[in-house]
């Protein structure tokens, strides 16, 4: 930082500290100093093996490759932060004592081997030879200390999340004419992870409408920039891929409701549901990424799975599908673009390095790295805000690139949780949710962060929590003391001290979706009684309560039709709004920190899909074996009575 303050005016750095990975402009001054020092060192005369001083040639511009003068990458391939050696606690810090860093620096410090000048007039130029397999033996670019600790020790500090204006400026500096934005959503709290009005804020082409004459792939403001929605971690919704595919109409309708007026007329044929963990539909998305080319941006909130998705959809080792290297070099030479040069390393081994122009550190985008068949992928971690700066991964010999952007803020529920329990907030695998009964006078407590209290009297609610936190039903008075942190013996306390004073009401959420057909069991099954829902004297209402960044809780309640004031006709899976008011439906009130971090959606019915269903009696192969515990007890009693009679006789 001392060298930085010498180049930057005092007003720019006085009074606060700006991390270099958040402001690449400050990195430019440090690079200029290092380049000047390198130029002065290279201007000294070189001495050959016969002690003959050679004349200096004309000065050449210093080309900046993917390695900084200190022997480490310009940017960390794991988090994208600019490399620095001043602040060990910040992203991008490299300690030169680590073994991968030492190996990478040792390879970069190798000087070209020059043959001594011979008496017969030899040129003394190095001999170029080629050895197969040299490229595979080169050490991969190392990650910074923060990424190393996240990968091996599960320790790290989250960065400051960028604002929407910063993301807009990054996308506006795209060097590509054709751009595509992948809006990444999380299936755990879908659609709470949706960024509102993202299309307008990034000045993208509007969504294609349902009009049959609507154009596709139109240019907007001098460039082609459109957007697609991609829902990640779909394996949390159902155990099988076919079941998730059957949910696509439901997911599209929920997304249309979340988009508001913009989604009413949208066609929404660009919605995809994938699973990076199980590989569902990732191959199809990878082929689409390859066909599109150009600049493709991964935008979404933190911890939605952008980096993990990029690792699975990035087209690796596609050189055979694109033009050959020789044709690529010739085309670049004709266009006047910078080319790759051949340098000779130790022992006369010829290696190829990609030389670029001096990177523009005035922009928010890092310089384009060297294209490789299998690049180092971004770091995948449960820590929110793992990606510090944009990570650019080119593919297809200049055909396009995938850019992983830092995540946008996703609420601050994790700030109310103790550090040792923050990792428990992430749902990594599909939950086998139990069914908890909430009787009148009781409430559902989610650890000591949230409380769900029914507001409809004399009604039993069923709760199926698909969250990785502990949930249990208790009396409402006891639940109030648990959230106020007055009773710490009932459940494990994961909230920080003082969070109990921040508990506020997040509102009342009615259960207004009819799920009678799926919840009535054998009454409506075709292989059983086969009643129609209209013939039953009750209605089952349901809704999903969303917890931001954690999961959802499926609520259901059974109400008699005579208790409903509005005599509206009911239909399976639809909201009853005609002739009914909100007071006609069963409802719950939710209490959370600052009254935030919760939402609701139409019920997914995950408990009915993923739960075990008993076979009807007609389809059972044999009668289950009865328990012999009672019979053995009765036999022992008869034997005792018989002995007593014999002894008395």
XYZ file of C-alpha atoms in Angstrom:
649
model
C 0.000 0.000 0.000
C 3.011 2.305 0.474
C 3.871 2.185 -3.229
C 0.224 2.748 -4.013
C 0.006 5.958 -2.002
C 3.035 7.385 -3.816
C 1.311 7.124 -7.205
C -2.261 7.935 -6.251
C -3.138 11.469 -5.101
C -3.527 11.801 -1.360
C -7.205 12.687 -1.654
C -7.890 9.315 -3.358
C -6.612 7.097 -0.533
C -6.653 9.312 2.542
C -9.089 8.306 5.240
C -10.167 4.885 3.948
C -8.841 1.725 2.389
C -10.233 0.468 -0.933
C -9.451 -3.191 -1.738
C -7.755 -3.612 -5.100
C -9.996 -6.506 -6.113
C -13.003 -4.181 -5.881
C -11.356 -1.262 -7.678
C -8.989 -2.437 -10.469
C -8.125 1.179 -11.304
C -5.876 1.369 -8.237
C -4.019 -1.717 -9.428
C -2.890 0.109 -12.574
C -0.468 2.383 -10.718
C 1.269 -0.536 -9.052
C 1.607 -2.287 -12.401
C 3.122 0.815 -14.009
C 5.795 0.931 -11.297
C 6.600 -2.754 -11.754
C 6.785 -2.362 -15.514
C 9.141 0.612 -15.178
C 11.423 -1.391 -12.878
C 11.357 -4.299 -15.301
C 12.230 -2.008 -18.216
C 15.208 -0.542 -16.343
C 16.527 -4.002 -15.497
C 16.161 -5.213 -19.066
C 18.057 -2.186 -20.413
C 21.341 -3.364 -18.864
C 23.891 -4.967 -21.261
C 23.891 -8.770 -21.327
C 27.101 -10.787 -20.938
C 27.521 -13.996 -22.918
C 29.624 -17.005 -22.106
C 32.765 -15.548 -23.853
C 32.470 -12.177 -22.018
C 31.576 -10.231 -25.170
C 29.304 -7.222 -24.606
C 26.498 -7.062 -27.139
C 24.692 -3.988 -28.293
C 21.135 -3.279 -27.253
C 18.428 -3.525 -29.873
C 15.544 -1.129 -30.287
C 13.202 -0.918 -27.331
C 10.136 -3.118 -27.631
C 6.868 -2.526 -25.817
C 6.505 -4.685 -22.747
C 3.801 -7.225 -23.395
C 1.731 -8.246 -20.421
C 1.012 -11.961 -20.250
C -1.092 -13.828 -17.726
C 1.698 -13.555 -15.122
C 2.551 -10.491 -13.061
C 6.199 -9.377 -12.544
C 6.125 -11.091 -9.124
C 5.661 -14.467 -10.759
C 2.002 -15.021 -9.798
C -1.112 -14.657 -11.988
C -2.575 -11.186 -12.461
C -5.840 -12.487 -11.045
C -6.642 -15.470 -8.867
C -8.300 -18.171 -11.004
C -10.421 -19.229 -8.034
C -12.065 -15.950 -6.986
C -10.980 -13.494 -9.711
C -9.374 -11.008 -7.307
C -6.273 -9.126 -8.452
C -3.093 -10.505 -6.926
C -1.596 -8.498 -4.082
C 0.890 -8.990 -1.252
C -0.093 -6.213 1.158
C -3.235 -7.396 2.933
C -3.163 -11.083 3.977
C -6.812 -11.001 5.054
C -8.084 -9.788 1.661
C -8.794 -11.800 -1.460
C -5.955 -12.159 -3.968
C -3.142 -12.380 -1.396
C -0.344 -14.797 -2.328
C 2.157 -16.070 0.223
C 5.304 -17.176 -1.572
C 5.975 -19.957 0.939
C 3.223 -22.265 -0.389
C 4.458 -25.128 -2.541
C 2.183 -24.501 -5.595
C 3.182 -20.824 -5.624
C 6.876 -21.695 -5.413
C 6.579 -24.175 -8.286
C 4.702 -21.687 -10.464
C 7.198 -18.877 -9.778
C 10.155 -21.196 -10.407
C 8.735 -22.042 -13.837
C 8.134 -18.389 -14.680
C 11.656 -17.342 -13.622
C 13.370 -19.599 -16.173
C 15.586 -17.528 -18.487
C 16.103 -18.385 -22.198
C 19.228 -20.464 -22.705
C 21.591 -18.890 -25.250
C 24.448 -20.731 -26.934
C 27.883 -19.066 -26.700
C 29.286 -17.369 -29.810
C 31.528 -19.749 -31.741
C 34.625 -18.824 -33.725
C 33.214 -20.194 -36.994
C 30.666 -17.393 -37.098
C 27.780 -19.136 -35.418
C 24.817 -16.988 -34.656
C 24.682 -17.983 -31.039
C 20.896 -18.210 -31.187
C 19.171 -20.770 -29.031
C 18.188 -24.020 -30.649
C 14.463 -24.637 -30.773
C 13.320 -28.144 -30.102
C 9.968 -29.541 -29.215
C 9.129 -32.253 -26.725
C 5.746 -33.845 -26.647
C 3.886 -33.526 -23.397
C 5.601 -30.338 -22.171
C 2.276 -28.490 -21.924
C 0.932 -31.124 -19.587
C 3.929 -30.826 -17.268
C 3.531 -27.096 -16.729
C 2.195 -26.261 -13.246
C -1.360 -24.863 -13.169
C -1.881 -21.287 -11.963
C -2.162 -21.333 -8.165
C -5.078 -19.837 -6.267
C -4.750 -17.174 -3.603
C -4.483 -17.933 0.109
C -8.170 -17.191 0.683
C -9.257 -19.777 -1.906
C -6.693 -22.237 -0.532
C -8.144 -21.908 2.977
C -11.688 -22.280 1.653
C -10.825 -25.439 -0.256
C -8.731 -27.233 2.351
C -9.690 -25.713 5.723
C -13.249 -24.472 5.087
C -12.278 -21.039 6.411
C -12.739 -17.660 4.806
C -14.248 -14.197 5.025
C -17.030 -13.059 2.735
C -16.360 -10.033 0.543
C -18.503 -6.948 0.090
C -21.178 -7.762 -2.429
C -21.339 -5.470 -5.490
C -24.347 -3.323 -6.239
C -26.582 -3.621 -9.273
C -24.974 -0.495 -10.726
C -21.531 -2.144 -10.598
C -22.869 -5.226 -12.405
C -24.432 -2.976 -15.034
C -21.117 -1.204 -15.663
C -19.309 -4.551 -15.997
C -21.748 -5.809 -18.609
C -21.661 -2.493 -20.492
C -17.886 -2.881 -20.996
C -18.313 -6.155 -22.869
C -15.975 -6.391 -25.898
C -18.436 -8.678 -27.726
C -21.205 -7.686 -30.067
C -23.308 -10.731 -29.196
C -23.993 -11.124 -25.479
C -26.182 -13.454 -23.492
C -27.082 -13.231 -19.797
C -27.768 -16.391 -17.809
C -29.960 -15.335 -14.892
C -29.190 -18.037 -12.315
C -31.921 -18.867 -9.779
C -31.843 -21.209 -6.798
C -34.427 -23.983 -6.525
C -34.232 -23.983 -2.709
C -36.102 -20.677 -2.301
C -37.404 -20.208 -5.849
C -38.416 -17.509 -6.788
C -36.964 -15.389 -3.948
C -33.555 -15.433 -5.676
C -34.997 -13.597 -8.696
C -33.382 -10.189 -9.318
C -36.296 -7.823 -9.990
C -36.257 -5.908 -13.267
C -32.846 -7.268 -14.236
C -33.645 -6.990 -17.924
C -34.380 -3.285 -17.729
C -31.437 -2.473 -15.483
C -28.967 -4.175 -17.846
C -30.678 -2.658 -20.929
C -31.232 -6.053 -22.513
C -33.628 -6.945 -25.288
C -37.173 -7.447 -23.979
C -38.532 -10.945 -23.479
C -40.154 -12.533 -26.499
C -43.913 -12.176 -26.230
C -46.585 -14.765 -26.968
C -47.407 -13.046 -30.233
C -46.610 -15.417 -33.098
C -44.948 -12.540 -35.003
C -42.596 -11.711 -32.146
C -38.981 -11.577 -33.266
C -36.236 -13.690 -31.759
C -32.640 -12.565 -31.279
C -33.221 -8.908 -32.101
C -30.590 -6.206 -31.643
C -31.191 -3.716 -28.873
C -29.235 -0.425 -28.684
C -26.604 -1.492 -31.199
C -25.859 -4.935 -29.774
C -27.480 -8.299 -29.390
C -28.082 -8.948 -25.700
C -30.789 -11.307 -24.467
C -31.424 -13.252 -21.274
C -32.365 -16.783 -20.208
C -33.456 -18.133 -16.831
C -31.706 -21.176 -15.444
C -32.797 -22.828 -12.172
C -29.965 -24.661 -10.422
C -29.935 -27.355 -7.732
C -33.105 -28.953 -9.081
C -32.175 -32.191 -7.291
C -33.508 -30.549 -4.112
C -37.055 -30.638 -5.528
C -37.475 -34.338 -6.348
C -35.364 -37.516 -6.293
C -35.698 -38.307 -10.029
C -35.117 -36.310 -13.182
C -38.498 -37.276 -14.674
C -40.274 -35.831 -11.653
C -38.420 -32.533 -12.002
C -39.256 -32.390 -15.713
C -42.937 -32.752 -14.825
C -42.618 -29.652 -12.608
C -41.595 -27.353 -15.468
C -45.135 -25.984 -16.100
C -45.421 -25.223 -12.380
C -42.016 -23.513 -12.266
C -42.845 -21.440 -15.352
C -46.144 -20.262 -13.859
C -44.495 -19.333 -10.549
C -41.797 -17.406 -12.404
C -44.445 -15.610 -14.457
C -46.187 -14.498 -11.259
C -42.883 -13.316 -9.769
C -42.045 -11.232 -12.859
C -45.239 -9.241 -12.432
C -46.541 -7.244 -15.397
C -43.465 -8.090 -17.479
C -44.228 -11.806 -17.291
C -47.909 -11.709 -18.239
C -47.275 -11.555 -21.990
C -43.820 -13.194 -22.006
C -43.435 -16.540 -23.744
C -40.879 -17.847 -21.203
C -39.523 -20.529 -23.476
C -36.030 -19.738 -22.176
C -36.467 -21.295 -18.710
C -34.182 -24.249 -17.925
C -33.964 -26.395 -14.810
C -30.627 -28.151 -14.229
C -28.727 -29.935 -11.496
C -24.956 -29.546 -11.412
C -24.648 -32.192 -8.708
C -26.441 -34.940 -10.666
C -25.731 -33.657 -14.191
C -29.377 -33.132 -15.191
C -29.595 -31.109 -18.442
C -26.075 -29.716 -18.075
C -24.922 -31.329 -21.336
C -27.716 -29.613 -23.284
C -26.856 -26.254 -21.742
C -23.172 -26.821 -22.566
C -24.021 -27.353 -26.235
C -26.111 -24.188 -26.238
C -23.219 -22.241 -24.724
C -20.934 -23.548 -27.470
C -23.355 -22.665 -30.267
C -24.060 -19.168 -28.983
C -20.470 -18.000 -28.509
C -19.788 -14.344 -27.764
C -19.929 -12.971 -24.242
C -22.025 -15.046 -21.856
C -22.535 -13.679 -18.356
C -23.509 -15.584 -15.208
C -25.570 -13.199 -13.078
C -27.455 -13.976 -9.887
C -27.484 -13.584 -6.152
C -24.901 -15.116 -3.830
C -24.945 -18.870 -3.151
C -27.285 -19.737 -6.020
C -24.689 -22.049 -7.616
C -23.178 -19.893 -10.401
C -19.595 -21.141 -10.040
C -20.637 -24.794 -9.776
C -22.881 -24.412 -12.807
C -20.104 -22.754 -14.816
C -17.820 -25.699 -14.079
C -20.368 -28.093 -15.589
C -21.442 -26.101 -18.660
C -18.063 -24.729 -19.733
C -17.055 -26.342 -23.078
C -13.672 -27.875 -22.267
C -11.265 -29.309 -24.829
C -13.250 -28.161 -27.869
C -10.226 -27.444 -30.090
C -11.216 -30.256 -32.443
C -14.578 -28.601 -33.048
C -13.095 -25.211 -33.945
C -10.493 -24.185 -36.501
C -6.957 -25.487 -36.195
C -4.291 -23.466 -34.472
C -2.481 -22.703 -37.718
C -5.595 -21.320 -39.395
C -6.343 -19.370 -36.263
C -2.897 -17.765 -36.231
C -3.097 -16.901 -39.930
C -6.503 -15.291 -39.560
C -5.264 -13.267 -36.596
C -2.206 -12.150 -38.548
C -4.357 -10.878 -41.380
C -6.579 -8.959 -38.981
C -3.568 -7.440 -37.185
C -4.461 -8.800 -33.738
C -1.746 -9.806 -31.213
C -0.352 -13.289 -31.774
C 1.331 -15.947 -29.739
C 5.121 -15.911 -29.833
C 7.537 -18.766 -29.322
C 10.112 -18.416 -26.592
C 12.888 -20.836 -25.828
C 13.201 -22.047 -22.290
C 15.977 -23.904 -20.528
C 17.681 -26.774 -22.329
C 16.461 -25.435 -25.651
C 12.809 -26.530 -25.107
C 10.399 -24.495 -27.198
C 7.199 -23.357 -25.469
C 4.338 -21.209 -26.687
C 2.978 -18.324 -24.623
C -0.030 -16.199 -25.363
C 1.058 -12.550 -25.439
C -1.562 -9.847 -25.057
C -1.521 -6.101 -25.081
C -1.257 -4.195 -21.838
C -4.500 -4.855 -19.921
C -6.891 -1.988 -19.475
C -7.050 -1.635 -15.709
C -9.281 1.407 -16.037
C -12.147 -0.984 -16.795
C -13.965 -3.171 -14.318
C -13.214 -6.315 -16.323
C -9.905 -8.130 -15.756
C -7.611 -8.862 -18.708
C -8.435 -11.835 -20.913
C -6.480 -14.870 -19.656
C -4.713 -17.390 -21.837
C -7.082 -19.883 -23.401
C -6.417 -23.471 -22.389
C -8.253 -26.736 -22.991
C -8.779 -27.386 -19.266
C -8.583 -24.082 -17.352
C -8.708 -23.740 -13.591
C -12.378 -23.471 -12.626
C -13.741 -20.936 -10.112
C -13.809 -21.878 -6.459
C -17.006 -23.578 -5.247
C -17.835 -22.941 -1.591
C -20.814 -22.472 0.705
C -19.394 -19.090 1.771
C -21.569 -16.299 0.334
C -19.482 -14.023 -1.836
C -16.703 -16.456 -2.781
C -16.221 -14.810 -6.203
C -14.595 -11.417 -5.621
C -14.207 -10.122 -9.194
C -15.280 -11.209 -12.696
C -13.686 -14.464 -13.877
C -13.258 -14.710 -17.662
C -12.901 -18.130 -19.292
C -12.435 -18.024 -23.098
C -13.212 -21.036 -25.281
C -13.258 -22.079 -28.920
C -10.114 -20.201 -30.110
C -11.742 -16.839 -29.560
C -15.292 -17.960 -30.329
C -16.605 -16.760 -26.978
C -16.126 -16.638 -23.261
C -18.016 -17.401 -20.061
C -17.843 -14.702 -17.399
C -18.663 -15.486 -13.777
C -19.698 -12.295 -11.984
C -19.783 -11.715 -8.201
C -23.110 -12.444 -6.571
C -25.607 -9.756 -5.689
C -26.779 -9.362 -2.065
C -29.291 -11.984 -0.952
C -30.562 -10.624 2.319
C -28.560 -10.684 5.524
C -30.076 -13.585 7.438
C -26.624 -15.136 7.862
C -25.454 -12.027 9.725
C -27.806 -12.966 12.599
C -26.304 -16.474 12.910
C -23.195 -17.515 14.798
C -20.141 -18.133 12.642
C -19.896 -21.814 13.541
C -23.505 -22.396 12.386
C -23.436 -20.435 9.116
C -22.535 -23.534 7.141
C -25.706 -25.220 8.468
C -27.901 -22.733 6.599
C -27.044 -24.262 3.201
C -29.176 -27.204 2.030
C -26.721 -29.474 0.205
C -28.922 -32.525 -0.418
C -32.633 -33.173 -0.712
C -34.339 -33.250 2.663
C -36.653 -36.065 3.767
C -39.101 -33.802 5.513
C -41.193 -35.091 8.419
C -44.821 -34.087 8.853
C -45.323 -32.017 12.012
C -48.798 -31.351 13.449
C -49.405 -27.845 14.801
C -52.375 -28.042 17.131
C -54.415 -25.056 18.406
C -52.352 -22.993 20.826
C -49.043 -24.186 19.366
C -46.415 -22.662 17.065
C -43.657 -24.036 14.855
C -40.174 -22.933 15.923
C -37.315 -22.965 13.380
C -34.240 -23.185 15.649
C -34.440 -19.813 17.386
C -34.678 -17.668 14.239
C -38.292 -17.949 13.043
C -41.710 -18.677 14.493
C -44.828 -19.719 12.562
C -48.048 -19.177 14.526
C -51.493 -20.109 13.117
C -54.034 -17.292 13.316
C -57.078 -19.444 12.539
C -58.489 -20.879 15.803
C -59.518 -24.510 16.321
C -57.647 -25.766 13.276
C -54.794 -28.247 12.930
C -51.985 -27.379 10.508
C -49.525 -29.819 8.958
C -45.973 -28.566 8.365
C -43.351 -30.305 6.197
C -40.032 -28.436 6.599
C -37.598 -28.812 3.681
C -34.823 -26.938 5.471
C -31.573 -28.089 7.135
C -32.539 -26.478 10.484
C -34.235 -28.036 13.500
C -38.027 -27.577 13.586
C -40.483 -28.581 16.302
C -43.938 -27.621 17.541
C -44.400 -26.163 21.000
C -46.778 -23.880 22.852
C -46.943 -20.315 21.599
C -45.875 -18.815 24.944
C -42.819 -21.059 25.081
C -42.004 -20.262 21.435
C -42.006 -16.550 22.255
C -39.451 -17.063 25.023
C -37.264 -19.175 22.725
C -37.092 -16.477 20.041
C -36.538 -13.790 22.678
C -33.498 -15.854 23.843
C -34.952 -16.115 27.340
C -35.200 -19.911 27.158
C -31.953 -21.362 25.801
C -32.360 -24.925 27.075
C -35.174 -25.985 24.729
C -33.284 -25.846 21.416
C -29.738 -25.251 20.283
C -29.146 -21.521 20.004
C -27.707 -20.614 16.596
C -28.594 -16.902 16.637
C -26.181 -14.293 17.873
C -26.801 -12.659 21.248
C -29.210 -9.747 20.935
C -31.092 -11.061 17.903
C -34.127 -11.706 20.104
C -34.776 -7.969 20.336
C -34.942 -7.738 16.509
C -37.771 -10.254 16.048
C -40.644 -8.618 14.169
C -43.761 -9.818 12.395
C -43.179 -10.496 8.690
C -46.907 -10.526 7.944
C -49.804 -12.936 7.648
C -49.696 -15.557 4.904
C -52.987 -17.235 3.900
C -53.241 -20.800 2.612
C -55.335 -20.160 -0.504
C -54.425 -22.972 -2.923
C -56.718 -25.993 -3.138
C -54.825 -29.317 -2.923
C -57.744 -31.573 -1.972
C -57.212 -34.103 -4.755
C -53.552 -34.791 -3.894
C -54.006 -34.615 -0.100
C -57.230 -36.610 0.325
C -55.415 -39.924 -0.004
C -57.529 -43.011 -0.823
C -60.733 -40.956 -0.992
C -59.783 -39.545 -4.401
C -57.508 -42.301 -5.730
C -58.795 -44.079 -8.797
C -57.819 -47.503 -7.459
C -59.732 -46.871 -4.230
C -62.974 -44.955 -3.533
C -62.417 -42.545 -6.457
C -64.459 -39.654 -5.061
C -64.316 -36.318 -6.814
C -63.027 -33.371 -4.716
C -66.380 -31.601 -5.197
C -68.164 -34.493 -3.467
C -66.109 -34.285 -0.295
C -67.368 -32.188 2.661
C -63.988 -30.565 3.233
C -61.284 -28.644 1.360
C -57.517 -28.877 1.921
C -55.607 -25.620 1.472
C -51.843 -25.330 1.225
C -48.941 -22.934 0.548
C -45.139 -22.922 0.659
C -43.398 -20.586 3.109
C -40.001 -19.605 1.677
C -36.980 -18.808 3.848
C -34.442 -16.777 1.914
C -31.340 -18.783 1.046
C -32.344 -21.806 3.180
C -35.407 -23.666 1.848
C -39.165 -23.860 2.227
C -41.837 -25.183 4.601
C -44.954 -26.750 3.110
C -48.100 -25.937 5.133
C -51.507 -27.602 4.749
C -54.831 -27.327 6.609
C -58.219 -29.021 6.211
C -61.345 -26.836 6.414
C -64.985 -27.898 6.222
C -66.915 -26.353 3.340
C -69.626 -25.137 5.666
C -67.060 -22.973 7.489
C -66.125 -21.093 4.311
C -67.993 -17.821 3.974
C -67.278 -17.463 0.249
C -69.141 -20.137 -1.747
C -66.621 -20.200 -4.596
C -66.057 -23.253 -6.699
C -62.770 -24.955 -5.977
C -60.357 -26.556 -8.418
C -57.200 -28.503 -7.773
C -53.975 -26.449 -7.673
C -55.601 -23.026 -8.173
C -56.103 -20.084 -5.866
C -59.672 -19.333 -4.817
C -60.215 -15.610 -5.237
C -63.719 -15.228 -6.688
C -66.318 -14.556 -4.031
C -63.858 -15.099 -1.166
C -61.740 -12.848 0.995
C -58.429 -13.454 2.707
C -60.214 -14.000 6.019
C -61.999 -17.045 4.588
C -58.763 -19.042 4.313
C -56.609 -20.476 7.087
C -53.575 -18.278 7.688
C -50.352 -18.151 9.692
C -48.271 -15.285 11.032
C -44.485 -15.460 10.735
C -41.959 -13.744 13.005
C -38.363 -13.277 11.806
C -35.386 -10.946 12.365
C -36.461 -7.436 11.339
C -39.595 -8.946 9.773
C -37.751 -9.959 6.588
C -36.205 -12.980 4.802
C -39.505 -14.843 4.201
C -41.968 -15.170 1.334
C -44.601 -17.503 -0.092
C -45.484 -19.288 -3.318
C -47.973 -21.794 -4.661
C -47.396 -25.231 -3.111
C -45.005 -27.498 -4.945
C -46.335 -30.660 -3.316
C -42.841 -31.972 -2.653
C -43.945 -34.048 0.338
C -46.461 -35.974 -1.767
C -43.905 -36.491 -4.555
C -40.884 -37.508 -2.532
C -42.683 -39.288 0.314
C -43.276 -43.030 0.439
C -46.731 -44.119 -0.687
C -48.285 -47.287 0.713
C -49.641 -49.751 -1.802
C -53.380 -50.415 -1.719
C -54.615 -53.697 -0.244
C -55.517 -55.085 -3.674
C -51.912 -54.727 -4.889
C -50.174 -56.230 -1.867
C -48.505 -59.556 -2.588
C -49.222 -61.136 0.801
C -50.635 -60.281 4.140
C -48.110 -58.719 6.508
C -46.884 -60.981 9.289
C -48.613 -60.176 12.607
C -46.625 -59.317 15.680
C -46.033 -62.190 18.157
C -45.136 -59.968 21.073
C -48.624 -59.965 22.596
C -49.161 -63.658 22.091
C -45.925 -64.595 23.817
C -46.855 -62.385 26.748
C -50.276 -64.043 27.007
C -48.720 -67.516 26.855
C -46.337 -66.650 29.703
C -49.255 -65.384 31.775
C -51.205 -68.608 31.210
C -48.172 -70.659 32.269
C -47.832 -68.631 35.503
C -51.515 -69.043 36.310
C -51.304 -72.773 35.698
C -48.346 -73.130 38.052
C -50.128 -71.191 40.782
C -53.129 -73.512 40.487
C -50.941 -76.580 40.694
C -49.115 -75.241 43.741
C -52.391 -74.430 45.464
C -53.757 -77.870 44.802
